[in-house]
Every structure is written in structure tokens, then in C-alpha cells.
C-alpha positions as MATLAB code, in Angstrom:
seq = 'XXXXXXXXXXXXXXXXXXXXXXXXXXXXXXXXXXXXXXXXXXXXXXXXXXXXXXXXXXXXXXXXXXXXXXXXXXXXXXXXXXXXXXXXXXXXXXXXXXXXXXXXXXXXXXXXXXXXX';
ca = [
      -5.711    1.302  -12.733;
      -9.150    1.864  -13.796;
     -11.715   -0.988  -14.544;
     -11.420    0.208  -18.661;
      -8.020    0.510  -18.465;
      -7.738   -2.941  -17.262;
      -9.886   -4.184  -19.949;
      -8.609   -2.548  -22.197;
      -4.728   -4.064  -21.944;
      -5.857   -7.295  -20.963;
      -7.786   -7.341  -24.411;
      -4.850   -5.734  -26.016;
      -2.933   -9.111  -25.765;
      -2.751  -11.440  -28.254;
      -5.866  -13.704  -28.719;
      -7.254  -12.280  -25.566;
     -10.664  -12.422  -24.744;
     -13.356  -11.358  -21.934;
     -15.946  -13.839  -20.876;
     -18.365  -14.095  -17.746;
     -18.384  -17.786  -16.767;
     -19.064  -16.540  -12.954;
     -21.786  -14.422  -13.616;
     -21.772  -10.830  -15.109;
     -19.689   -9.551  -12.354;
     -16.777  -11.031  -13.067;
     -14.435  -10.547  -15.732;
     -12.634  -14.067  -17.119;
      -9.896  -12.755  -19.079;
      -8.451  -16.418  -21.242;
      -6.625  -16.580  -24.203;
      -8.590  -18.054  -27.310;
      -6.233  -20.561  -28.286;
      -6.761  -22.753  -25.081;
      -9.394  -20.897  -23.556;
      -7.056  -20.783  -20.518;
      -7.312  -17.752  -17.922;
      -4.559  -15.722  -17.145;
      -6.588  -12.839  -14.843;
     -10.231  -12.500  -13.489;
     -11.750   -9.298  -11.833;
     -15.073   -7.931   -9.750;
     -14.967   -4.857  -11.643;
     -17.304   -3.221   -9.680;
     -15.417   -4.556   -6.502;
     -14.287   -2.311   -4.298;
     -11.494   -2.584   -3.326;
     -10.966   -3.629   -7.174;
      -8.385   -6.642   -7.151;
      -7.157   -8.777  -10.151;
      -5.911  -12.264   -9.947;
      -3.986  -13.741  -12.253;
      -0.766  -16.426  -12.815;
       2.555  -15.798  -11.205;
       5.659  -17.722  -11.380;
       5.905  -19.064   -7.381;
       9.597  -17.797   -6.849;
       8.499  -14.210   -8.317;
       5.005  -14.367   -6.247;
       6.887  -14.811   -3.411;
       9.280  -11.703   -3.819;
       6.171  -10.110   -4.566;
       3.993  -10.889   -2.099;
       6.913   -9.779    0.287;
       7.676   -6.151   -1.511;
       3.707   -5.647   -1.315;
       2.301   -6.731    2.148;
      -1.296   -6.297    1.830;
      -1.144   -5.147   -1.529;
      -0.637   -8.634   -3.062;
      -1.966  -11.739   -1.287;
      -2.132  -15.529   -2.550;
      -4.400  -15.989   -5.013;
      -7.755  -15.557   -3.769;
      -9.800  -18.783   -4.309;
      -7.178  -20.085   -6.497;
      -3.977  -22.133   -6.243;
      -2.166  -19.969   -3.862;
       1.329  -21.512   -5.284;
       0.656  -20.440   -8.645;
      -1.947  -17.209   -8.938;
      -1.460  -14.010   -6.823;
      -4.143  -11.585   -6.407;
      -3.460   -7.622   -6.729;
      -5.273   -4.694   -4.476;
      -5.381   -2.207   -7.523;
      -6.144    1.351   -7.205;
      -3.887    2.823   -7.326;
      -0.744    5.738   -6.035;
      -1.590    5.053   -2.028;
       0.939    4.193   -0.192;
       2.293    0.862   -0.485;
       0.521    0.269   -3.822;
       1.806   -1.697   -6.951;
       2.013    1.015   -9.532;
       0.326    0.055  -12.808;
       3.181   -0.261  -14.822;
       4.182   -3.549  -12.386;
       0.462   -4.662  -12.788;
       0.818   -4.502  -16.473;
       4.137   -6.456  -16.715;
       2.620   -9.608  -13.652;
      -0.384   -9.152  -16.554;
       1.786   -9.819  -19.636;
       3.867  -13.127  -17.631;
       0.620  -14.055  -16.589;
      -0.581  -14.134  -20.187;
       2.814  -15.574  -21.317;
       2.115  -18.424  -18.988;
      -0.697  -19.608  -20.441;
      -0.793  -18.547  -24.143;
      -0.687  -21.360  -26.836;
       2.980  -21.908  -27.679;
       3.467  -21.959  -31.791;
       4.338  -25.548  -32.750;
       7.666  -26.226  -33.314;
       8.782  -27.066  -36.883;
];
């Protein structure tokens, strides 16, 4: 997955937006509502991860189907975020289709729920 692509469908979810609260290297990708973050990326990292919110049962499978590929969260709570070596159709890699459903949950996570009426 390419750094625009990633942009781009993490600001293709609703009331998603980009912000820098790290410094300009960093991407902060938080829903408006709450202004709670479901991913954050070096862009220019190589190699490029993204970290972002993962059920712990599910980050566990996952971690285990991707040694190396997807890790604990990197500076974050390790039983809740996961954080994903992208780049790519290497061997062992999460293709970007899985990237862009752990993306969506993560975003599901954390996005305002409608109130109840």
C-alpha cells in the first residue's frame, strides 16, 4: 500500500480526518466526532508501518498468521493496537485488502456511536 493510498482510504471513512499532533511526520488519522485515533503512520518511514486498534483475540490470530509482519502496537497499548509492516506482495506480507478491513474495525472501534432513541 502506498503512502496516498493509505491516506486516501483512511480519509475515505466516515468523519475521518488527518492531523499531525507528533510533528509533520506523522500522520494521526481520528475520527471528528471524538477526535479519537484509530491509525497513525511515518509516511516517509521506511519500512512504512501503520498502527492502529485491534480487537486482542483477533490481534492475536494476527500477530500469529503474520510473524514479523504484524507486531504489538509499537509505543502503544500492546493489548489493544497492532502495528502493520506495509509494503507490500513480499513474502509473508499482509495484502492490502486485510490492511484495509484491520483499518475499517479499527475505525469501527472508535467512531462515535449514533445515540440511541
Amino acid at each position: 500500500m502506498t503512502p496516498d493510498a493509505l491516506v486516501e482510504f483512511c480519509l475515505s471513512l466516515p468523519q475521518a480526518i488527518e492531523t499531525f499532533p507528533f510533528g509533520e511526520e506523522t500522520s494521526v488519522f481520528k475520527t471528528s466526532g471524538n477526535g479519537k485515533i484509530f491509525a497513525l503512520t511515518a509516511l516517509a518511514a521506511e519500512p512504512r508501518t501503520v498502527s492502529l486498534k485491534c480487537d486482542p483475540e483477533d490481534s492475536r490470530a494476527l500477530r500469529e498468521e503474520f510473524p514479523g509482519q504484524i507486531t504489538p502496537g509499537y509505543h502503544l497499548n500492546k493489548k489493544h493496537w497492532i502495528t502493520i509492516v506495509l509494503g507490500g506482495e513480499g513474502e509473508g506480507a499482509p495484502p492490502d485488502e486485510l490492511v484495509e478491513q484491520l483499518l475499517r474495525e479499527s475505525h469501527a472501534l472508535v467512531r462515535p456511536k449514533p445515540p440511541r432513541g
